[in-house]
CSV table of C-alpha atoms and ligand atoms in Angstrom, one decimal:
chain,number,residue,atom,x,y,z
A,1,MET,CA,0.0,-0.3,-0.2
A,2,SER,CA,2.6,2.3,0.8
A,3,ALA,CA,4.4,2.3,-2.6
A,4,LEU,CA,1.0,3.2,-3.9
A,5,LYS,CA,0.6,6.3,-1.9
A,6,ASN,CA,3.9,7.1,-3.1
A,7,PRO,CA,4.0,9.3,-6.6
A,8,PHE,CA,7.2,8.1,-7.4
A,9,SER,CA,6.8,4.4,-7.5
A,10,GLY,CA,3.0,5.2,-8.9
A,11,LEU,CA,5.1,6.5,-12.1
A,12,MET,CA,7.0,3.5,-12.4
A,13,LEU,CA,4.3,0.9,-12.2
A,14,CYS,CA,3.0,3.3,-14.8
A,15,SER,CA,5.7,2.7,-16.6
A,16,PHE,CA,6.0,-1.4,-16.1
A,17,LEU,CA,2.6,-2.1,-16.8
A,18,VAL,CA,-0.1,-0.2,-18.5
A,19,ILE,CA,1.8,2.4,-20.8
A,20,LEU,CA,-1.4,3.3,-22.5
A,21,GLN,CA,-3.6,3.7,-19.9
A,22,CYS,CA,-0.9,6.0,-18.2
A,23,ILE,CA,-0.6,7.9,-21.4
A,24,SER,CA,-3.9,8.0,-21.7
A,25,ALA,CA,-4.6,9.4,-18.8
A,26,GLU,CA,-2.7,12.5,-19.0
A,27,VAL,CA,-3.7,15.5,-19.4
A,28,GLY,CA,-1.8,18.9,-20.7
A,29,LYS,CA,-1.1,17.1,-24.1
A,30,LEU,CA,0.0,19.1,-27.1
A,31,VAL,CA,-0.5,17.3,-30.4
A,32,CYS,CA,1.4,18.8,-33.3
A,33,PHE,CA,0.2,18.3,-36.6
A,34,TYR,CA,2.7,18.2,-39.3
A,35,ASP,CA,1.8,19.0,-42.9
A,36,ALA,CA,4.2,17.1,-44.8
A,37,LYS,CA,4.0,19.5,-47.9
A,38,SER,CA,5.9,22.0,-45.9
A,39,PHE,CA,8.9,19.4,-46.9
A,40,VAL,CA,8.1,20.1,-49.9
A,41,ARG,CA,7.0,23.8,-50.7
A,42,GLU,CA,9.0,25.9,-52.9
A,43,GLY,CA,10.1,28.9,-51.1
A,44,PRO,CA,10.8,30.6,-47.5
A,45,ALA,CA,7.2,28.7,-46.7
A,46,GLN,CA,9.7,25.2,-46.8
A,47,MET,CA,10.1,23.8,-43.6
A,48,SER,CA,13.1,21.1,-43.4
A,49,LEU,CA,14.1,18.4,-40.7
A,50,THR,CA,16.4,20.6,-38.9
A,51,GLU,CA,14.0,23.4,-38.7
A,52,LEU,CA,11.1,20.9,-37.0
A,53,GLU,CA,13.5,19.3,-34.6
A,54,PRO,CA,13.0,22.5,-32.1
A,55,ALA,CA,9.1,21.5,-32.0
A,56,LEU,CA,9.9,18.3,-31.0
A,57,THR,CA,11.0,19.7,-27.5
A,58,PHE,CA,7.0,20.4,-26.1
A,59,CYS,CA,5.5,17.8,-28.7
A,60,ASN,CA,3.8,15.2,-27.1
A,61,PHE,CA,2.3,13.7,-30.7
A,62,LEU,CA,3.5,13.9,-34.6
A,63,VAL,CA,0.7,13.6,-36.1
A,64,TYR,CA,2.2,13.3,-40.1
A,65,GLY,CA,-0.6,14.3,-42.4
A,66,TYR,CA,-1.4,13.0,-44.9
A,67,ALA,CA,-1.9,9.5,-46.2
A,68,GLY,CA,-4.6,8.8,-48.4
A,69,ILE,CA,-6.9,5.7,-48.9
A,70,ASP,CA,-6.5,3.9,-52.4
A,71,ASP,CA,-10.5,4.0,-54.2
A,72,GLU,CA,-10.1,0.7,-55.6
A,73,ASN,CA,-8.9,-1.6,-52.9
A,74,TYR,CA,-9.6,0.5,-50.2
A,75,LYS,CA,-6.0,0.4,-48.5
A,76,ILE,CA,-4.4,3.1,-47.4
A,77,LYS,CA,-1.7,4.6,-49.6
A,78,SER,CA,1.0,7.6,-50.2
A,79,LEU,CA,-0.3,10.6,-51.4
A,80,ASN,CA,3.1,11.2,-52.4
A,81,PRO,CA,4.8,8.0,-52.5
A,82,THR,CA,8.3,9.5,-54.2
A,83,LEU,CA,8.2,11.8,-51.2
A,84,THR,CA,7.1,9.1,-48.2
A,85,HIS,CA,8.9,5.9,-50.0
A,86,ASP,CA,11.1,6.5,-52.3
A,87,ARG,CA,12.7,9.9,-50.1
A,88,GLN,CA,12.0,7.6,-47.3
A,89,HIS,CA,10.3,11.0,-45.7
A,90,TYR,CA,8.0,8.8,-43.1
A,91,ARG,CA,11.2,6.8,-42.2
A,92,HIS,CA,12.7,10.8,-41.4
A,93,ILE,CA,10.3,11.6,-39.8
A,94,THR,CA,9.8,8.4,-37.2
A,95,ALA,CA,13.3,8.2,-36.9
A,96,LEU,CA,12.9,11.3,-34.8
A,97,ARG,CA,12.1,9.5,-31.9
A,98,GLN,CA,16.1,8.3,-31.5
A,99,LYS,CA,16.5,12.7,-30.2
A,100,PHE,CA,12.6,12.6,-29.0
A,101,PRO,CA,12.3,9.9,-27.8
A,102,HIS,CA,9.1,11.2,-25.4
A,103,VAL,CA,7.4,11.8,-28.7
A,104,ARG,CA,4.7,9.1,-30.3
A,105,PHE,CA,4.3,9.6,-34.2
A,106,LEU,CA,0.7,8.7,-35.7
A,107,LEU,CA,-0.2,9.0,-39.7
A,108,SER,CA,-3.3,11.0,-40.5
A,109,VAL,CA,-5.6,9.4,-43.2
A,110,GLY,CA,-7.7,12.0,-45.5
A,111,GLY,CA,-7.8,16.3,-43.6
A,112,ASP,CA,-9.3,17.1,-46.6
A,113,GLN,CA,-6.0,16.4,-48.6
A,114,ASP,CA,-7.3,13.2,-50.0
A,115,LEU,CA,-8.7,14.5,-53.7
A,116,ASP,CA,-10.9,13.2,-56.5
A,117,SER,CA,-10.2,13.8,-59.8
A,118,GLU,CA,-11.9,17.7,-60.2
A,119,GLY,CA,-9.3,18.4,-57.1
A,120,VAL,CA,-12.1,18.0,-54.3
A,121,ALA,CA,-11.6,16.8,-50.7
A,122,ASP,CA,-13.3,13.0,-51.3
A,123,SER,CA,-16.3,12.1,-48.9
A,124,GLY,CA,-17.3,8.8,-51.3
A,125,LYS,CA,-14.9,7.1,-50.8
A,126,TYR,CA,-14.6,7.7,-47.3
A,127,LEU,CA,-18.1,6.0,-46.8
A,128,ARG,CA,-18.1,3.6,-49.2
A,129,LEU,CA,-15.1,2.1,-47.0
A,130,LEU,CA,-17.4,2.1,-44.3
A,131,GLU,CA,-20.0,0.4,-46.0
A,132,GLN,CA,-18.8,-3.0,-46.5
A,133,PRO,CA,-16.8,-5.2,-43.9
A,134,GLU,CA,-15.0,-6.5,-46.7
A,135,HIS,CA,-13.7,-3.1,-47.1
A,136,ARG,CA,-12.9,-2.6,-43.8
A,137,LYS,CA,-11.0,-5.6,-43.3
A,138,SER,CA,-8.4,-4.3,-46.6
A,139,PHE,CA,-8.1,-0.9,-44.8
A,140,GLN,CA,-7.2,-1.9,-41.6
A,141,ALA,CA,-4.7,-4.9,-42.4
A,142,SER,CA,-3.3,-1.9,-44.8
A,143,VAL,CA,-3.1,0.1,-42.1
A,144,VAL,CA,-1.6,-2.1,-39.7
A,145,ALA,CA,1.9,-2.7,-42.2
A,146,GLU,CA,1.5,0.8,-42.9
A,147,LEU,CA,2.7,1.6,-39.2
A,148,ASN,CA,5.2,-1.2,-39.3
A,149,ASN,CA,6.9,-0.6,-42.5
A,150,HIS,CA,7.4,2.8,-41.5
A,151,GLY,CA,7.3,3.0,-37.4
A,152,PHE,CA,4.8,4.6,-36.8
A,153,ASP,CA,3.0,4.4,-33.2
A,154,GLY,CA,-0.2,4.2,-34.6
A,155,ILE,CA,-3.0,5.8,-37.0
A,156,ASP,CA,-5.2,9.2,-36.8
A,157,LEU,CA,-8.3,8.8,-38.6
A,158,SER,CA,-9.1,12.2,-40.0
A,159,TRP,CA,-11.9,11.1,-41.9
A,160,GLN,CA,-13.5,12.8,-45.0
A,161,PHE,CA,-17.2,12.8,-44.2
A,162,PRO,CA,-19.3,15.0,-45.6
A,163,LYS,CA,-19.3,18.8,-44.2
A,164,ASN,CA,-22.1,20.8,-43.2
A,165,LYS,CA,-22.8,23.3,-46.3
A,166,PRO,CA,-22.4,26.8,-45.9
A,167,LYS,CA,-25.1,28.6,-45.2
A,168,VAL,CA,-27.0,31.2,-47.4
A,169,GLN,CA,-26.0,34.7,-45.5
A,170,GLN,CA,-28.0,36.8,-46.7
A,171,GLY,CA,-30.1,39.7,-44.3
A,172,VAL,CA,-33.7,37.6,-44.1
A,173,PHE,CA,-32.3,34.7,-45.5
A,174,LYS,CA,-30.1,33.9,-43.2
A,175,ARG,CA,-32.8,33.9,-40.6
A,176,VAL,CA,-35.0,31.9,-42.2
A,177,TRP,CA,-32.7,28.9,-43.6
A,178,GLY,CA,-31.6,30.0,-39.9
A,179,SER,CA,-35.1,28.1,-38.1
A,180,PHE,CA,-35.2,25.4,-41.0
A,181,ARG,CA,-31.4,24.6,-40.3
A,182,GLY,CA,-32.6,21.1,-38.5
A,183,LEU,CA,-35.0,20.5,-41.0
A,184,PHE,CA,-32.6,20.8,-43.8
A,185,SER,CA,-29.1,20.2,-42.8
A,186,SER,CA,-29.0,16.3,-42.4
A,187,LYS,CA,-30.4,15.3,-45.6
A,188,SER,CA,-28.8,17.8,-47.6
A,189,VAL,CA,-25.3,15.9,-46.5
A,190,ASP,CA,-25.6,12.1,-46.4
A,191,GLU,CA,-29.4,10.5,-46.3
A,192,LYS,CA,-27.5,7.3,-45.0
A,193,ALA,CA,-25.5,9.1,-42.3
A,194,GLU,CA,-27.5,7.3,-39.7
A,195,GLU,CA,-25.8,3.7,-41.0
A,196,HIS,CA,-22.1,5.8,-41.6
A,197,LYS,CA,-22.3,6.8,-37.6
A,198,GLU,CA,-22.9,3.0,-36.9
A,199,GLN,CA,-20.2,1.8,-39.3
A,200,PHE,CA,-17.8,4.5,-38.4
A,201,ALA,CA,-18.1,3.3,-34.3
A,202,THR,CA,-17.6,-0.6,-36.1
A,203,LEU,CA,-14.2,0.5,-38.0
A,204,LEU,CA,-13.0,2.0,-34.8
A,205,GLY,CA,-14.3,-1.1,-32.9
A,206,GLU,CA,-12.0,-3.4,-35.3
A,207,LEU,CA,-9.1,-1.5,-35.7
A,208,ARG,CA,-9.3,-0.9,-31.9
A,209,SER,CA,-8.7,-4.7,-31.7
A,210,ALA,CA,-5.8,-4.5,-34.6
A,211,LEU,CA,-3.6,-2.6,-32.8
A,212,ARG,CA,-4.3,-3.3,-28.8
A,213,GLY,CA,-1.4,-6.3,-29.5
A,214,SER,CA,1.3,-4.0,-30.9
A,215,GLY,CA,0.3,-1.1,-28.5
A,216,GLN,CA,0.0,1.1,-30.9
A,217,LEU,CA,-2.3,4.3,-30.7
A,218,LEU,CA,-5.7,5.3,-32.3
A,219,THR,CA,-7.2,8.8,-32.3
A,220,VAL,CA,-10.3,10.6,-34.4
A,221,SER,CA,-9.3,13.8,-35.5
A,222,MET,CA,-13.0,15.9,-36.6
A,223,LEU,CA,-12.4,18.0,-39.6
A,224,PRO,CA,-14.5,21.4,-39.7
A,225,HIS,CA,-17.7,21.7,-40.8
A,226,VAL,CA,-18.3,18.1,-40.1
A,227,SER,CA,-21.5,17.3,-37.9
A,228,ALA,CA,-20.8,15.3,-35.2
A,229,GLU,CA,-24.2,14.8,-34.5
A,230,LEU,CA,-24.4,13.2,-37.9
A,231,PHE,CA,-21.7,11.0,-37.9
A,232,ILE,CA,-20.5,10.0,-34.9
A,233,ASP,CA,-21.9,7.6,-32.1
A,234,VAL,CA,-19.7,9.9,-29.0
A,235,PRO,CA,-19.7,7.5,-26.0
A,236,THR,CA,-18.5,4.5,-28.8
A,237,VAL,CA,-15.9,6.2,-30.2
A,238,LEU,CA,-14.3,8.2,-27.5
A,239,ASN,CA,-13.8,4.2,-25.7
A,240,ASN,CA,-12.8,2.9,-28.9
A,241,VAL,CA,-9.9,5.8,-29.1
A,242,ASP,CA,-6.8,7.0,-27.5
A,243,PHE,CA,-8.1,10.8,-28.1
A,244,VAL,CA,-10.4,12.5,-30.5
A,245,ASN,CA,-9.0,16.4,-31.9
A,246,LEU,CA,-12.0,18.2,-32.5
A,247,GLY,CA,-12.4,20.6,-35.1
A,248,THR,CA,-12.5,23.6,-33.7
A,249,TYR,CA,-11.2,26.0,-35.9
A,250,ASP,CA,-12.5,26.9,-39.6
A,251,PHE,CA,-15.1,28.1,-38.9
A,252,GLN,CA,-15.7,30.6,-41.2
A,253,THR,CA,-12.9,30.5,-44.5
A,254,PRO,CA,-13.0,32.4,-47.9
A,255,GLU,CA,-13.6,28.8,-49.8
A,256,ARG,CA,-16.8,28.5,-47.8
A,257,ASP,CA,-18.0,32.3,-47.1
A,258,PRO,CA,-16.3,34.9,-49.8
A,259,LYS,CA,-18.8,37.7,-49.2
A,260,GLU,CA,-18.9,37.2,-45.5
A,261,ALA,CA,-14.9,37.9,-43.4
A,262,ASP,CA,-15.7,37.5,-40.0
A,263,LEU,CA,-13.5,36.0,-36.9
A,264,PRO,CA,-13.0,31.9,-38.2
A,265,ALA,CA,-12.9,30.2,-34.8
A,266,PRO,CA,-14.4,32.6,-31.3
A,267,LEU,CA,-14.3,30.7,-28.2
A,268,TYR,CA,-17.9,31.3,-27.1
A,269,GLU,CA,-20.7,32.2,-29.2
A,270,MET,CA,-20.9,35.3,-31.0
A,271,TYR,CA,-24.0,37.1,-31.9
A,272,ASP,CA,-26.5,36.8,-34.5
A,273,ARG,CA,-23.6,33.9,-35.6
A,274,ASP,CA,-24.7,30.1,-36.0
A,275,PRO,CA,-24.3,28.9,-32.9
A,276,SER,CA,-22.4,26.4,-33.0
A,277,HIS,CA,-19.7,28.1,-35.0
A,278,ASN,CA,-17.6,28.1,-31.7
A,279,VAL,CA,-15.3,26.0,-29.9
A,280,MET,CA,-17.1,26.0,-26.4
A,281,HIS,CA,-20.4,24.4,-28.9
A,282,GLN,CA,-18.5,22.1,-29.8
A,283,VAL,CA,-17.1,21.3,-27.0
A,284,GLN,CA,-20.2,21.0,-25.0
A,285,TYR,CA,-21.9,18.9,-28.0
A,286,TRP,CA,-19.2,16.1,-26.9
A,287,LEU,CA,-18.8,16.7,-23.1
A,288,ASN,CA,-22.9,16.3,-23.2
A,289,GLN,CA,-23.2,12.9,-24.6
A,290,THR,CA,-20.8,11.6,-22.6
A,291,SER,CA,-19.1,11.4,-18.9
A,292,GLN,CA,-17.2,13.9,-17.5
A,293,ILE,CA,-15.0,11.2,-17.2
A,294,SER,CA,-13.4,11.1,-21.2
A,295,ALA,CA,-13.3,15.0,-21.1
A,296,HIS,CA,-9.3,14.1,-21.2
A,297,LYS,CA,-9.6,12.3,-24.4
A,298,LEU,CA,-11.1,15.8,-25.4
A,299,HIS,CA,-8.6,17.9,-27.5
A,300,VAL,CA,-9.2,21.3,-29.2
A,301,GLY,CA,-8.2,22.1,-32.4
A,302,VAL,CA,-6.5,25.6,-32.7
A,303,ALA,CA,-5.0,26.9,-35.8
A,304,THR,CA,-1.9,28.7,-36.0
A,305,TYR,CA,-2.8,30.5,-39.3
A,306,GLY,CA,-4.9,33.5,-39.8
A,307,ARG,CA,-8.0,33.7,-42.8
A,308,ALA,CA,-7.5,36.7,-44.9
A,309,TRP,CA,-11.0,38.6,-47.1
A,310,ILE,CA,-9.8,41.4,-49.5
A,311,MET,CA,-11.8,44.3,-48.5
A,312,THR,CA,-14.0,45.8,-51.1
A,313,ARG,CA,-15.6,49.8,-50.7
A,314,ASN,CA,-19.2,48.4,-49.6
A,315,SER,CA,-17.3,46.4,-46.8
A,316,GLY,CA,-17.5,49.8,-44.7
A,317,ILE,CA,-14.3,51.4,-42.8
A,318,THR,CA,-14.2,50.3,-39.7
A,319,GLY,CA,-13.4,46.3,-39.9
A,320,TYR,CA,-15.6,45.3,-37.3
A,321,PRO,CA,-17.1,42.0,-38.0
A,322,PRO,CA,-18.9,40.7,-39.6
A,323,ILE,CA,-17.5,42.2,-42.4
A,324,PRO,CA,-20.2,42.9,-45.9
A,325,ALA,CA,-19.3,42.7,-49.5
A,326,ALA,CA,-16.0,41.0,-49.3
A,327,ASN,CA,-14.7,39.9,-52.8
A,328,GLY,CA,-13.5,36.4,-51.8
A,329,ALA,CA,-10.1,35.2,-50.8
A,330,ALA,CA,-6.9,37.5,-50.0
A,331,PRO,CA,-4.2,37.7,-52.1
A,332,ALA,CA,-1.4,35.2,-51.1
A,333,GLY,CA,0.8,35.5,-48.9
A,334,ARG,CA,4.6,35.7,-49.1
A,335,GLN,CA,5.6,32.6,-47.9
A,336,THR,CA,2.5,30.4,-48.2
A,337,VAL,CA,1.6,31.2,-51.4
A,338,THR,CA,-2.3,29.8,-50.8
A,339,PRO,CA,-5.1,32.6,-51.4
A,340,GLY,CA,-7.0,33.6,-48.2
A,341,LEU,CA,-4.2,32.4,-45.9
A,342,LEU,CA,-2.1,33.7,-43.9
A,343,SER,CA,0.9,31.9,-41.6
A,344,TRP,CA,1.8,33.5,-38.4
A,345,PRO,CA,5.4,34.8,-39.6
A,346,GLU,CA,3.1,36.6,-42.3
A,347,THR,CA,0.3,38.1,-41.0
A,348,CYS,CA,3.4,39.3,-38.2
A,349,GLU,CA,5.2,41.1,-41.4
A,350,LEU,CA,1.8,42.9,-42.1
A,351,LEU,CA,1.5,44.4,-38.4
A,352,GLN,CA,4.9,45.9,-38.5
A,353,GLN,CA,5.3,46.8,-42.1
A,354,GLN,CA,7.1,49.7,-42.4
A,355,PRO,CA,5.4,50.6,-46.0
A,356,LYS,CA,8.6,50.8,-48.1
A,357,ASP,CA,5.8,51.2,-50.6
A,358,ARG,CA,4.0,54.0,-49.2
A,359,ASP,CA,0.9,53.8,-51.1
A,360,VAL,CA,0.3,51.1,-48.5
A,361,PRO,CA,-0.3,50.9,-45.1
A,362,HIS,CA,0.3,48.4,-42.5
A,363,LEU,CA,-3.0,46.4,-41.0
A,364,ARG,CA,-4.0,48.2,-38.0
A,365,LYS,CA,-4.6,45.2,-35.4
A,366,VAL,CA,-7.7,45.1,-33.4
A,367,GLY,CA,-7.8,42.8,-29.8
A,368,ASP,CA,-10.5,41.6,-28.0
A,369,PRO,CA,-11.0,42.6,-24.5
A,370,THR,CA,-13.4,40.3,-23.7
A,371,LYS,CA,-11.2,37.6,-24.7
A,372,ARG,CA,-14.2,35.1,-25.8
A,373,PHE,CA,-14.4,36.2,-30.2
A,374,GLY,CA,-10.8,36.4,-31.0
A,375,ILE,CA,-8.2,39.3,-33.0
A,376,TYR,CA,-8.3,40.4,-36.7
A,377,ALA,CA,-6.5,42.9,-38.8
A,378,TYR,CA,-7.5,44.9,-41.1
A,379,ARG,CA,-7.0,47.6,-43.6
A,380,ALA,CA,-10.6,49.5,-45.4
A,381,ALA,CA,-10.2,49.7,-49.4
A,382,ASP,CA,-8.7,53.3,-50.7
A,383,ASP,CA,-10.4,55.4,-52.6
A,384,LYS,CA,-10.2,53.1,-55.7
A,385,GLY,CA,-11.2,50.3,-53.7
A,386,GLU,CA,-7.8,48.1,-53.7
A,387,ASN,CA,-5.8,47.3,-51.5
A,388,GLY,CA,-9.0,46.5,-49.0
A,389,LEU,CA,-7.9,43.8,-46.4
A,390,TRP,CA,-9.1,41.1,-43.4
A,391,VAL,CA,-7.9,39.1,-41.2
A,392,GLY,CA,-8.6,36.9,-38.7
A,393,TYR,CA,-6.0,35.0,-36.8
A,394,GLU,CA,-4.2,33.5,-34.1
A,395,ASP,CA,-1.3,34.8,-31.8
A,396,PRO,CA,0.4,33.9,-29.2
A,397,THR,CA,-1.5,35.4,-26.6
A,398,THR,CA,-4.9,34.4,-28.1
A,399,ALA,CA,-4.1,30.4,-28.1
A,400,ALA,CA,-2.7,30.7,-24.7
A,401,LEU,CA,-6.6,31.1,-24.0
A,402,LYS,CA,-7.3,28.3,-25.7
A,403,ALA,CA,-4.4,26.7,-23.6
A,404,ASP,CA,-6.5,28.0,-20.6
A,405,PHE,CA,-9.8,27.7,-21.6
A,406,VAL,CA,-8.9,23.6,-22.5
A,407,GLN,CA,-6.9,23.5,-18.3
A,408,ALA,CA,-9.9,24.8,-17.2
A,409,LYS,CA,-12.8,22.8,-18.7
A,410,GLY,CA,-10.1,19.5,-17.6
A,411,LEU,CA,-10.4,18.3,-21.0
A,412,GLY,CA,-7.2,16.7,-22.5
A,413,GLY,CA,-5.2,19.0,-24.3
A,414,VAL,CA,-4.4,21.0,-28.1
A,415,ALA,CA,-4.4,20.0,-31.0
A,416,LEU,CA,-2.3,22.4,-33.1
A,417,HIS,CA,-2.6,23.0,-37.1
A,418,ASP,CA,0.0,23.0,-38.1
A,419,LEU,CA,4.2,23.3,-36.8
A,420,SER,CA,5.0,24.6,-40.0
A,421,MET,CA,2.6,27.4,-40.6
A,422,ASP,CA,4.1,29.2,-36.8
A,423,ASP,CA,6.7,30.9,-37.1
A,424,PHE,CA,9.1,28.2,-37.5
A,425,ARG,CA,12.4,30.4,-38.1
A,426,GLY,CA,11.3,33.2,-35.3
A,427,GLN,CA,11.5,36.0,-38.2
A,428,CYS,CA,8.5,37.5,-36.4
A,429,ALA,CA,9.9,38.0,-32.6
A,430,GLY,CA,13.0,36.0,-32.5
A,431,GLU,CA,11.5,32.7,-31.1
A,432,LYS,CA,11.1,29.9,-32.9
A,433,PHE,CA,7.3,28.1,-32.9
A,434,PRO,CA,5.9,31.3,-30.3
A,435,ILE,CA,2.2,30.0,-30.9
A,436,MET,CA,3.3,26.5,-30.0
A,437,ARG,CA,5.6,27.6,-26.9
A,438,SER,CA,2.6,30.0,-25.8
A,439,ILE,CA,0.7,26.7,-26.2
A,440,LYS,CA,2.3,24.4,-24.0
A,441,PHE,CA,3.5,27.3,-21.5
A,442,LYS,CA,-0.1,26.3,-20.2
A,443,LEU,CA,-1.1,22.9,-20.3
B,501,NAG,C1,-25.2,20.0,-24.0
B,501,NAG,O1,-26.5,20.4,-22.9
B,501,NAG,C2,-27.4,21.2,-22.3
B,501,NAG,C3,-27.8,20.8,-20.7
B,501,NAG,O2,-29.3,19.1,-21.6
B,501,NAG,C4,-28.7,21.9,-23.2
B,501,NAG,O3,-28.9,22.8,-22.6
B,501,NAG,C5,-27.4,22.2,-24.6
B,501,NAG,O4,-27.9,23.2,-25.3
B,501,NAG,C6,-26.3,20.8,-24.7
B,501,NAG,N1,-25.2,21.4,-25.7
B,501,NAG,C7,-25.2,21.5,-26.4
B,501,NAG,C8,-23.9,21.8,-27.8
B,501,NAG,O5,-25.3,20.3,-27.2
């Protein structure tokens, strides 16, 4: 009995007997998503393995994004075989465990990066896989082989379920639609949602049994706008996984909402917005479906990037969201070269910029004294209707507030999307990975 009272022998018991249970009972975890595209990006947004390494001191899990699914045999497949197999990138990532033995390396499937021939994230394949026991079996066997061949510690399913449709966002329409939302949403998204929910839970049970023997991990990441109500049997899913990363970011994006700029990831519900578009609602939904005991399996997703729109002359000059008459995604940043998306160092530079080009002033930052909704920066369109820009983003301070929220709610930790969009070179304030550090400091 005395051994049990001593916290140190408790830890030793853990490490000898039930490593897995001890890990899953921990809180304050930091799950770091690593988008492998960052390794092959051209130009200054390319992140090398040497540049990645300093982050691994802080991450408990590194999630490699992303693998896909073969639509003929439902096996897991690499989305870039030249990189992952010929150039052995999978191996080089998992070999980092030599230097960082505390990190567990997961391979993630889906993540909206498994595209069909039209370049759209393919959900049909992800549903068909669920429907047939032999498809699930084929997937399961291929996952076990892929993990073992490349030295991963587990699999993460960033399953590409169909997403809720964006709502009509115009005046009266918005409200009328809002009140009928419950009636319309489920049918239009997936007629067989009820079956798919059951089959997804079955798939997790099967995977769990296949991975249990080797102590490998099984996790689920919810993608933004995938309805847990439609597709997730919460108690069964939580029972079968080590943790779930919630899709609590990208509630508003230029792709979905080109005409209306708004804060992408508020912590709490905002006036006259979709009541589900905030971190609190998503967390509460999961907590409502299960016991508080499972709260430590829930991780809050936090983005390291901002979402940026073009402001037009009709968008007004106050910058106060929501911004009407936006004109879609803002021009790509210099480093990430992706319209509508700005990495943290790109936003930071726009905030500080000493205009060499005097015609274009830097962005004006607007903080959030309530600490409930998030921050933004903007530059109203000029007299010619040009140079208008609005960006809603996270900085180290707002990310820390989300980590505080996680602690206060007794949740398991934070899932960061992703390391390559943080300031991995320390361009902004000299410190590398400032958003990630700021979260870790709070956890
Ligand atoms: C959670 O449950 C409470 C109490 O039943 C309810 O009022 C609330 O709407 C639920 N929240 C979500 C997000 O499901």
